[in-house]
Coordinates of C-alpha atoms and ligand atoms in Angstrom, one line a residue:
Chain A
M562 CA -104.5 3.5 18.3
F563 CA -102.7 0.2 17.5
D564 CA -105.3 -2.2 16.0
F565 CA -104.2 -5.7 16.7
N566 CA -107.1 -7.1 14.7
L567 CA -105.5 -5.7 11.5
V568 CA -102.2 -7.5 12.3
I569 CA -104.1 -10.7 13.0
N570 CA -105.9 -10.4 9.7
Y571 CA -102.6 -10.0 7.9
L572 CA -100.8 -12.6 9.8
P573 CA -101.0 -15.3 7.0
Y574 CA -99.2 -12.9 4.6
F575 CA -96.5 -12.0 7.2
L576 CA -95.9 -15.8 7.8
K577 CA -95.5 -16.2 4.1
G578 CA -93.2 -13.2 4.1
I579 CA -91.1 -14.8 6.8
G580 CA -90.7 -17.9 4.7
Y581 CA -89.3 -15.8 1.8
T582 CA -87.1 -13.7 4.1
I583 CA -85.5 -16.8 5.6
G584 CA -85.3 -18.4 2.1
F585 CA -83.6 -15.4 0.6
S586 CA -81.1 -15.2 3.4
L587 CA -80.5 -19.0 3.5
F588 CA -79.9 -19.2 -0.2
G589 CA -77.9 -16.0 0.0
I590 CA -75.6 -17.4 2.7
I591 CA -75.2 -20.8 1.0
F592 CA -74.4 -19.6 -2.5
G593 CA -72.5 -16.6 -1.0
T594 CA -70.3 -19.0 1.0
I595 CA -69.5 -21.3 -1.9
L596 CA -68.9 -18.4 -4.3
G597 CA -67.0 -16.4 -1.6
F598 CA -64.6 -19.3 -0.9
L599 CA -63.8 -19.6 -4.6
I600 CA -63.4 -15.8 -5.0
C601 CA -61.1 -15.8 -2.0
L602 CA -58.9 -18.5 -3.5
G603 CA -58.8 -16.6 -6.8
K604 CA -58.0 -13.4 -5.0
M605 CA -55.2 -15.0 -3.0
S606 CA -53.5 -16.4 -6.1
K607 CA -49.9 -15.4 -6.5
M608 CA -50.3 -14.8 -10.2
S609 CA -51.6 -11.2 -10.4
W610 CA -53.4 -11.6 -13.7
L611 CA -55.5 -14.3 -12.1
S612 CA -56.2 -12.4 -8.9
L613 CA -57.1 -9.2 -10.6
P614 CA -60.6 -10.0 -11.8
F615 CA -61.5 -11.4 -8.3
K616 CA -60.2 -8.2 -6.7
A617 CA -62.3 -6.2 -9.1
Y618 CA -65.3 -8.3 -8.3
V619 CA -65.0 -7.7 -4.6
G620 CA -64.4 -4.0 -5.1
L621 CA -67.4 -3.7 -7.3
F622 CA -69.9 -5.4 -5.0
R623 CA -68.6 -3.8 -1.8
G624 CA -68.3 -0.4 -3.4
T625 CA -71.8 -0.1 -4.8
P626 CA -75.2 -0.1 -2.9
L627 CA -77.0 -3.4 -2.6
L628 CA -80.2 -1.6 -3.6
V629 CA -78.7 -0.6 -6.9
Q630 CA -77.3 -4.1 -7.4
I631 CA -80.8 -5.5 -6.9
L632 CA -82.3 -3.1 -9.4
V633 CA -79.7 -3.8 -12.0
I634 CA -80.0 -7.6 -11.6
N635 CA -83.8 -7.6 -11.6
F636 CA -84.4 -5.3 -14.5
G637 CA -81.2 -5.9 -16.4
V638 CA -79.3 -9.2 -15.8
V639 CA -82.2 -11.6 -15.1
P640 CA -84.3 -10.5 -18.1
L641 CA -81.2 -10.7 -20.2
I642 CA -80.7 -14.4 -19.2
L643 CA -84.3 -15.6 -18.7
G644 CA -86.1 -13.3 -21.2
Q645 CA -88.3 -12.0 -18.4
S646 CA -87.8 -10.6 -14.9
N647 CA -88.3 -12.8 -11.9
S648 CA -88.0 -11.1 -8.5
I649 CA -87.3 -14.2 -6.6
I650 CA -84.4 -15.3 -8.7
A651 CA -83.1 -11.7 -8.9
G652 CA -83.4 -11.4 -5.1
I653 CA -81.4 -14.6 -4.4
L654 CA -78.9 -13.8 -7.1
A655 CA -78.3 -10.2 -5.9
L656 CA -78.0 -11.3 -2.2
S657 CA -75.7 -14.2 -3.1
L658 CA -73.4 -12.1 -5.3
N659 CA -73.3 -9.3 -2.8
S660 CA -72.6 -11.5 0.3
S661 CA -70.0 -13.5 -1.6
A662 CA -67.8 -10.4 -1.9
Y663 CA -68.0 -9.9 1.9
I664 CA -67.6 -13.6 2.6
A665 CA -64.5 -13.8 0.4
E666 CA -62.9 -11.3 2.7
I667 CA -64.0 -13.3 5.8
F668 CA -62.4 -16.4 4.3
R669 CA -59.2 -14.5 3.4
S670 CA -58.7 -13.2 6.9
G671 CA -59.5 -16.6 8.4
I672 CA -57.0 -18.3 6.1
Q673 CA -54.4 -15.7 6.7
S674 CA -54.8 -16.1 10.5
I675 CA -53.2 -19.5 10.2
S676 CA -49.4 -19.3 10.4
E677 CA -47.4 -19.9 7.2
G678 CA -45.5 -22.7 8.9
Q679 CA -48.5 -24.9 8.7
G680 CA -48.6 -24.7 4.9
E681 CA -44.8 -25.1 4.8
A682 CA -44.8 -28.2 6.9
A683 CA -47.6 -29.7 4.8
A684 CA -45.7 -28.9 1.6
T685 CA -42.5 -30.6 2.8
L686 CA -44.5 -33.6 3.7
G687 CA -45.7 -33.8 0.0
L688 CA -49.3 -32.7 0.5
T689 CA -50.7 -30.8 -2.5
N690 CA -52.2 -27.3 -2.1
T691 CA -55.7 -28.7 -2.2
Q692 CA -55.0 -31.3 0.4
T693 CA -53.3 -28.7 2.6
M694 CA -56.3 -26.4 2.3
L695 CA -58.9 -29.1 3.1
K696 CA -57.1 -31.0 5.8
I697 CA -55.0 -28.4 7.5
I698 CA -55.9 -24.8 6.8
L699 CA -59.7 -24.8 6.6
P700 CA -60.3 -27.0 9.7
Q701 CA -58.2 -24.5 11.7
A702 CA -59.5 -21.3 10.0
I703 CA -63.2 -22.3 10.5
K704 CA -63.1 -21.1 14.1
V705 CA -62.1 -17.7 12.9
I706 CA -64.5 -17.8 10.0
L707 CA -67.7 -18.9 11.6
P708 CA -68.5 -15.9 13.9
P709 CA -68.3 -13.3 11.1
L710 CA -70.1 -15.7 8.8
G711 CA -72.9 -15.8 11.3
N712 CA -73.0 -12.0 11.4
E713 CA -73.2 -12.0 7.6
F714 CA -76.3 -14.2 7.8
I715 CA -77.9 -11.8 10.2
S716 CA -77.0 -8.9 7.8
L717 CA -78.6 -10.9 5.0
I718 CA -81.9 -11.2 7.0
K719 CA -82.0 -7.5 7.3
D720 CA -80.7 -6.7 3.8
S721 CA -83.2 -9.0 2.2
S722 CA -85.8 -6.3 3.0
L723 CA -84.4 -4.4 0.1
A724 CA -85.9 -7.0 -2.3
S725 CA -89.3 -5.5 -1.5
V726 CA -88.5 -2.8 -4.1
I727 CA -88.7 -5.5 -6.8
S728 CA -91.9 -6.9 -5.3
A729 CA -90.3 -10.0 -3.9
P730 CA -92.9 -11.2 -1.4
E731 CA -90.8 -11.1 1.8
V732 CA -91.7 -9.4 5.1
T733 CA -91.2 -5.8 4.1
Y734 CA -93.2 -6.3 0.9
W735 CA -96.2 -7.4 2.9
A736 CA -95.8 -4.6 5.4
Q737 CA -95.9 -2.1 2.5
A738 CA -98.9 -4.0 1.0
M739 CA -100.7 -3.7 4.4
N740 CA -99.9 -0.1 4.6
A741 CA -101.4 0.6 1.1
Q742 CA -104.5 -1.5 1.9
Y743 CA -105.5 0.0 5.3
Y744 CA -103.7 3.4 5.2
R745 CA -102.1 2.5 8.5
V746 CA -98.5 3.1 9.4
W747 CA -97.7 1.7 12.9
E748 CA -99.4 -1.8 12.5
P749 CA -97.5 -2.9 9.4
Y750 CA -94.1 -1.4 10.0
L751 CA -93.8 -2.1 13.7
T752 CA -95.0 -5.7 13.0
S753 CA -92.3 -6.1 10.4
A754 CA -89.7 -4.6 12.7
L755 CA -90.6 -7.0 15.4
I756 CA -90.4 -9.9 13.0
Y757 CA -86.9 -9.0 12.0
L758 CA -85.9 -8.5 15.6
I759 CA -87.1 -11.9 16.6
L760 CA -85.4 -13.5 13.6
T761 CA -82.0 -11.8 14.2
L762 CA -82.0 -12.4 17.9
S763 CA -82.9 -16.1 17.6
I764 CA -80.2 -16.6 15.0
S765 CA -77.5 -14.8 17.1
G766 CA -78.6 -16.9 20.1
I767 CA -78.2 -20.1 18.1
L768 CA -74.8 -18.9 16.9
H769 CA -73.7 -18.1 20.4
I770 CA -74.5 -21.7 21.6
F771 CA -72.6 -23.0 18.6
E772 CA -69.5 -20.9 19.3
R773 CA -69.4 -21.9 22.9
R774 CA -69.6 -25.6 21.9
M775 CA -66.6 -25.0 19.6
A776 CA -64.6 -23.2 22.3
V777 CA -65.1 -26.2 24.6
N778 CA -63.7 -28.5 22.0
D779 CA -60.5 -26.6 22.0
Chain B
M411 CA -27.1 -37.1 -2.8
I412 CA -27.2 -33.3 -2.7
E413 CA -25.2 -31.1 -5.1
I414 CA -25.4 -27.3 -5.0
E415 CA -23.7 -25.2 -7.6
H416 CA -23.3 -21.4 -7.8
L417 CA -26.5 -20.9 -5.8
K418 CA -27.7 -17.3 -5.5
K419 CA -30.7 -16.1 -3.7
C420 CA -32.0 -12.5 -3.3
F421 CA -34.8 -11.0 -1.4
G422 CA -35.4 -7.9 -3.4
E423 CA -32.2 -6.0 -3.4
N424 CA -30.7 -8.0 -0.6
I425 CA -28.4 -10.8 -1.8
V426 CA -28.8 -13.5 0.9
L427 CA -26.9 -16.4 -0.6
K428 CA -23.9 -15.7 -2.8
D429 CA -22.3 -18.4 -5.0
I430 CA -22.9 -21.4 -2.7
N431 CA -21.2 -24.6 -3.7
F432 CA -21.2 -27.9 -1.8
K433 CA -22.1 -31.5 -1.9
V434 CA -23.6 -33.8 0.7
A435 CA -23.0 -37.5 0.4
T436 CA -25.4 -40.2 1.4
N437 CA -25.2 -41.0 5.1
E438 CA -23.3 -37.8 5.8
V439 CA -24.2 -35.5 8.7
V440 CA -23.4 -31.9 8.0
V441 CA -23.8 -29.1 10.6
L442 CA -24.2 -25.6 9.5
I443 CA -23.2 -22.8 11.8
G444 CA -22.9 -19.0 11.5
P445 CA -24.1 -15.7 12.9
S446 CA -27.7 -14.5 12.8
G447 CA -28.7 -13.4 9.3
S448 CA -25.9 -15.3 7.6
G449 CA -28.4 -17.2 5.4
K450 CA -28.5 -20.6 7.1
S451 CA -32.3 -20.9 7.2
T452 CA -32.6 -19.5 3.7
L453 CA -30.2 -22.2 2.4
L454 CA -32.2 -25.0 4.0
R455 CA -35.4 -23.5 2.7
C456 CA -34.0 -23.4 -0.8
I457 CA -33.0 -27.1 -0.6
A458 CA -36.6 -27.9 0.6
K459 CA -38.0 -25.8 -2.2
L460 CA -39.7 -23.5 0.3
E461 CA -38.0 -20.6 -1.5
T462 CA -37.4 -19.9 -5.1
T463 CA -33.8 -19.3 -6.2
N464 CA -32.2 -16.7 -8.5
E465 CA -29.2 -18.5 -10.0
G466 CA -27.4 -21.8 -9.8
K467 CA -28.8 -25.2 -9.2
I468 CA -29.6 -27.7 -6.5
M469 CA -29.8 -31.4 -7.4
V470 CA -31.2 -33.9 -4.9
D471 CA -30.8 -37.5 -6.1
N472 CA -30.5 -36.3 -9.7
V473 CA -33.7 -34.3 -9.4
K474 CA -33.2 -30.6 -10.2
V475 CA -35.0 -28.9 -7.3
T476 CA -34.3 -25.5 -8.7
D477 CA -36.2 -26.1 -11.9
P478 CA -39.0 -23.5 -11.8
T479 CA -41.6 -26.0 -13.0
Y480 CA -40.7 -28.4 -10.2
E481 CA -43.4 -28.3 -7.5
I482 CA -42.5 -29.0 -3.9
H483 CA -45.2 -31.6 -3.3
K484 CA -43.8 -33.8 -6.1
M485 CA -40.9 -34.5 -3.8
K486 CA -43.4 -36.5 -1.7
G487 CA -41.6 -35.9 1.6
K488 CA -38.2 -37.1 0.2
I489 CA -36.6 -34.0 1.8
G490 CA -37.8 -34.0 5.4
M491 CA -37.8 -30.6 7.2
V492 CA -37.9 -30.0 10.9
F493 CA -38.7 -26.4 11.9
Q494 CA -37.7 -24.3 14.9
H495 CA -41.4 -23.9 15.8
F496 CA -42.4 -27.5 15.2
N497 CA -45.4 -26.7 12.9
L498 CA -47.4 -29.7 14.1
F499 CA -51.0 -29.6 12.9
P500 CA -53.0 -28.6 15.9
N501 CA -56.3 -29.8 14.5
L502 CA -55.0 -33.4 14.3
T503 CA -54.1 -35.9 17.0
I504 CA -50.4 -36.9 17.3
L505 CA -51.2 -40.2 15.5
N506 CA -52.9 -38.4 12.7
N507 CA -50.2 -35.8 12.4
I508 CA -47.8 -38.7 11.6
T509 CA -50.2 -40.7 9.4
L510 CA -51.7 -37.9 7.4
S511 CA -48.9 -37.7 4.8
P512 CA -48.2 -41.5 4.3
I513 CA -52.0 -42.1 3.8
N514 CA -52.7 -39.1 1.5
V515 CA -49.4 -38.8 -0.4
K516 CA -47.9 -42.3 -0.4
K517 CA -51.4 -44.0 -0.4
V518 CA -50.4 -46.4 2.3
T519 CA -53.3 -48.1 4.0
R520 CA -54.5 -46.6 7.2
A521 CA -53.7 -49.8 9.1
A522 CA -50.1 -49.9 7.8
A523 CA -49.6 -46.2 8.4
E524 CA -50.9 -46.4 12.0
K525 CA -48.8 -49.5 12.7
E526 CA -45.7 -47.6 11.6
A527 CA -46.7 -44.4 13.5
H528 CA -47.0 -46.4 16.7
E529 CA -43.5 -47.8 16.1
L530 CA -42.2 -44.3 15.6
L531 CA -43.9 -43.1 18.7
K532 CA -42.4 -45.9 20.7
M533 CA -39.0 -45.0 19.3
I534 CA -39.3 -41.3 20.4
G535 CA -40.7 -42.4 23.8
L536 CA -44.2 -41.1 23.3
A537 CA -46.1 -44.3 22.8
N538 CA -48.8 -43.1 25.2
K539 CA -49.5 -39.8 23.4
A540 CA -51.0 -41.2 20.1
D541 CA -54.4 -39.8 20.8
A542 CA -53.4 -36.6 22.4
Y543 CA -53.5 -33.2 20.6
P544 CA -50.3 -31.2 20.0
S545 CA -51.5 -28.4 22.4
S546 CA -51.2 -30.9 25.3
L547 CA -47.5 -31.6 24.6
S548 CA -44.4 -29.9 25.9
G549 CA -42.0 -28.2 23.4
G550 CA -39.6 -31.1 23.5
Q551 CA -42.4 -33.6 22.9
K552 CA -43.7 -31.6 20.0
Q553 CA -40.3 -31.5 18.3
R554 CA -39.9 -35.2 18.8
V555 CA -43.3 -35.8 17.1
A556 CA -42.3 -33.4 14.3
I557 CA -39.2 -35.5 13.7
A558 CA -41.3 -38.7 13.7
R559 CA -43.8 -37.1 11.3
S560 CA -41.0 -36.4 8.8
M561 CA -39.5 -39.9 9.3
A562 CA -42.8 -41.5 8.4
M563 CA -42.2 -40.4 4.8
H564 CA -38.9 -42.2 4.8
P565 CA -37.0 -39.2 3.6
D566 CA -33.6 -39.5 1.8
I567 CA -32.4 -36.5 3.7
M568 CA -33.6 -34.5 6.8
L569 CA -33.0 -30.8 7.2
F570 CA -33.1 -29.3 10.7
D571 CA -33.4 -25.6 11.2
E572 CA -32.5 -24.8 14.8
P573 CA -34.7 -27.6 16.2
T574 CA -33.9 -26.9 19.8
S575 CA -33.8 -23.1 19.8
A576 CA -37.4 -22.6 20.8
L577 CA -37.1 -25.1 23.7
D578 CA -36.6 -24.7 27.4
P579 CA -33.1 -25.8 28.3
E580 CA -34.2 -28.9 30.1
M581 CA -35.9 -30.2 26.9
V582 CA -33.0 -29.7 24.5
G583 CA -31.4 -33.1 25.5
E584 CA -34.4 -35.2 24.6
V585 CA -34.5 -33.8 21.1
L586 CA -30.8 -34.0 20.5
S587 CA -30.7 -37.6 21.6
I588 CA -33.4 -38.5 18.9
M589 CA -31.2 -36.8 16.4
K590 CA -28.1 -38.7 17.6
M591 CA -30.1 -41.9 17.1
L592 CA -30.9 -40.8 13.5
A593 CA -27.2 -40.2 12.9
R594 CA -26.4 -43.7 14.2
Q595 CA -29.0 -45.0 11.8
K596 CA -27.1 -43.3 9.0
M597 CA -29.7 -40.8 8.1
T598 CA -28.4 -38.1 5.8
M599 CA -28.8 -34.8 7.6
I600 CA -28.1 -31.1 7.3
I601 CA -28.5 -29.5 10.7
V602 CA -28.5 -25.8 11.6
T603 CA -27.7 -25.5 15.3
H604 CA -26.0 -23.5 18.0
E605 CA -25.4 -26.7 20.1
M606 CA -21.7 -26.9 19.5
G607 CA -21.1 -29.9 21.7
F608 CA -23.7 -31.8 19.8
A609 CA -22.3 -30.7 16.5
R610 CA -18.9 -31.9 17.4
Q611 CA -20.3 -35.3 18.5
V612 CA -22.6 -36.1 15.5
S613 CA -21.3 -34.3 12.5
D614 CA -19.0 -35.6 9.8
R615 CA -18.5 -32.0 8.5
V616 CA -19.1 -28.5 9.8
M617 CA -19.7 -25.6 7.5
F618 CA -19.4 -22.0 8.7
M619 CA -21.5 -19.5 6.9
D620 CA -21.2 -15.7 7.1
G621 CA -22.7 -13.0 4.9
G622 CA -24.4 -15.5 2.6
K623 CA -21.2 -17.4 1.8
I624 CA -19.7 -20.6 3.1
V625 CA -16.5 -19.2 4.6
E626 CA -14.9 -22.5 5.9
Q627 CA -15.7 -26.2 6.2
G628 CA -14.1 -29.3 7.4
R629 CA -14.1 -32.0 10.1
P630 CA -15.6 -30.8 13.4
E631 CA -12.2 -31.1 15.2
Q632 CA -10.6 -29.0 12.5
I633 CA -13.3 -26.2 12.5
F634 CA -13.7 -26.1 16.3
D635 CA -10.1 -26.5 17.4
H636 CA -8.2 -25.0 14.5
P637 CA -10.4 -22.5 12.6
Q638 CA -8.4 -21.0 9.7
H639 CA -10.4 -17.9 9.1
L640 CA -10.7 -14.9 11.3
R641 CA -14.4 -14.7 11.0
T642 CA -14.8 -18.3 12.1
Q643 CA -12.5 -17.7 15.1
N644 CA -14.5 -14.6 16.1
F645 CA -17.8 -16.4 15.8
L646 CA -16.6 -19.5 17.8
S647 CA -15.0 -17.4 20.5
K648 CA -18.3 -15.6 21.0
I649 CA -20.3 -18.8 21.1
L650 CA -18.0 -21.1 23.0
V651 CA -17.5 -18.9 26.1
Ligands
LIG1007 N1 -38.8 -13.8 3.6 C1 -37.8 -12.9 3.6 N2 -38.0 -11.7 3.0 C2 -36.9 -10.8 3.0 N3 -35.8 -11.0 3.6 C3 -35.6 -12.2 4.2 C4 -36.6 -13.2 4.2 N4 -36.1 -14.2 4.9 C5 -34.9 -13.9 5.3 N5 -34.5 -12.7 4.9 C6 -33.2 -12.0 5.1 O1 -32.2 -12.9 4.6 C7 -31.1 -12.9 5.4 C8 -30.7 -14.3 5.9 O2 -31.7 -14.7 6.7 P1 -31.8 -16.2 7.3 O3 -33.0 -16.3 8.1 O4 -31.5 -17.2 6.3 O5 -30.5 -16.1 8.4 P2 -30.1 -17.2 9.4 O6 -28.7 -17.5 9.2 O7 -31.0 -18.4 9.5 O8 -30.2 -16.4 10.8 P3 -30.7 -16.9 12.3 O9 -29.5 -17.5 12.9 O10 -31.1 -15.6 12.9 O11 -31.9 -17.8 12.1 C9 -31.4 -11.9 6.5 O12 -30.8 -10.7 6.2 C10 -32.9 -11.8 6.5 O13 -33.3 -10.5 6.9
LIG1008 MG1 -32.5 -19.1 10.8

């Protein structure tokens, strides 16, 4: 029924796929965090003409399916910029842009969880907005921001499977390839499911240890 | 030192300060009293540039604070503000709460800033708390640190918005005695407080506010013992019983 030999034969491809899956998610979370923070600052600006485009950006990326974004970026945006499509760049770009919209909201709620009195005290002491953000607000908000940011990373691990539709060689892509090669269903797809499960469970385990460490430091 | 002319402040439709005019001289201690919602906090916050204003002007040492292009951080801590809820930075030790601004705003060396911070901590009786975090301090201790943190910037004037209102009664005295010490050192201060005994003791002038206006002002004996206006009399009779 379930032929383990087939899985073992395909293991090198799955390992390669795991590398890409983790790579997509890591780049996605890193670029997404940098971009998300900047978008959050823009969105929180008191000048409405400045915050409007950032609000539109967040609305656009949260209001349309990631799959559609991946297709548009792979077949439209990347060829427009590079002159040819590149599934790896398109995958990273789509995941980064998409997660940045969610991460911007994570930063916003983290920053807003800090009482206004903190910023007011800093301002009367002569600190600039940037100094206040870096030395007072962010160090406190980080405790609120990290847990949902970890969840976002786990979502990215799972969402990166959508990059298989543009033939990015991550885990799901190889599962589909295996399915096409052997005409088997259970071996490729159950294996890929198990891989995702191991990845997400280990990451949430690591995050838990991390959070407990931070709680102790309080 | 401070000159306020025809100051008006609205929150939407609500006019909170109406045609406020007064001056505060260097070394003067002014106490601001008045019922809840009369605009005392808003007035202090306008002077500290924590609020924008609608009309009129506020000059602090010949700097026009109410100029819309004037940004609060440019004051570099010249106007110190002490808040009801302390607003210490919980992510920093007591020492770093005090040195943060001298180091980052005044560009004082860390060694010099820490030396002065230790002196300030000794002055407020918390020399042994330098490396503690704010969460381990009592309310009274937190407020003393907040005062020291403002002092470290050598402000020209200190604004206090009900500095003892959030404290347990047994801790009020320790904060008031620091403020009395500042008054003896000739610090210019505007203090919003409900501690009338303290007000009588330290202030050069008492101003009574009601409905966004300064109704009456004068020497503390004059305001407390012979208030001229009915509203002042009513307010004091409620508070002094
Ligand atoms: N941020 C704000 N937005 C809208 N209205 C405000 C704001 N802050 C204060 N007000 C209003 O302004 C008026 C004056 O408030 P303020 O806090 O200055 O009074 P106060 O004299 O300090 O009172 P208290 O003794 O209760 O502290 C009140 O009617 C209050 O509701
Ligand atoms: Mg008030």
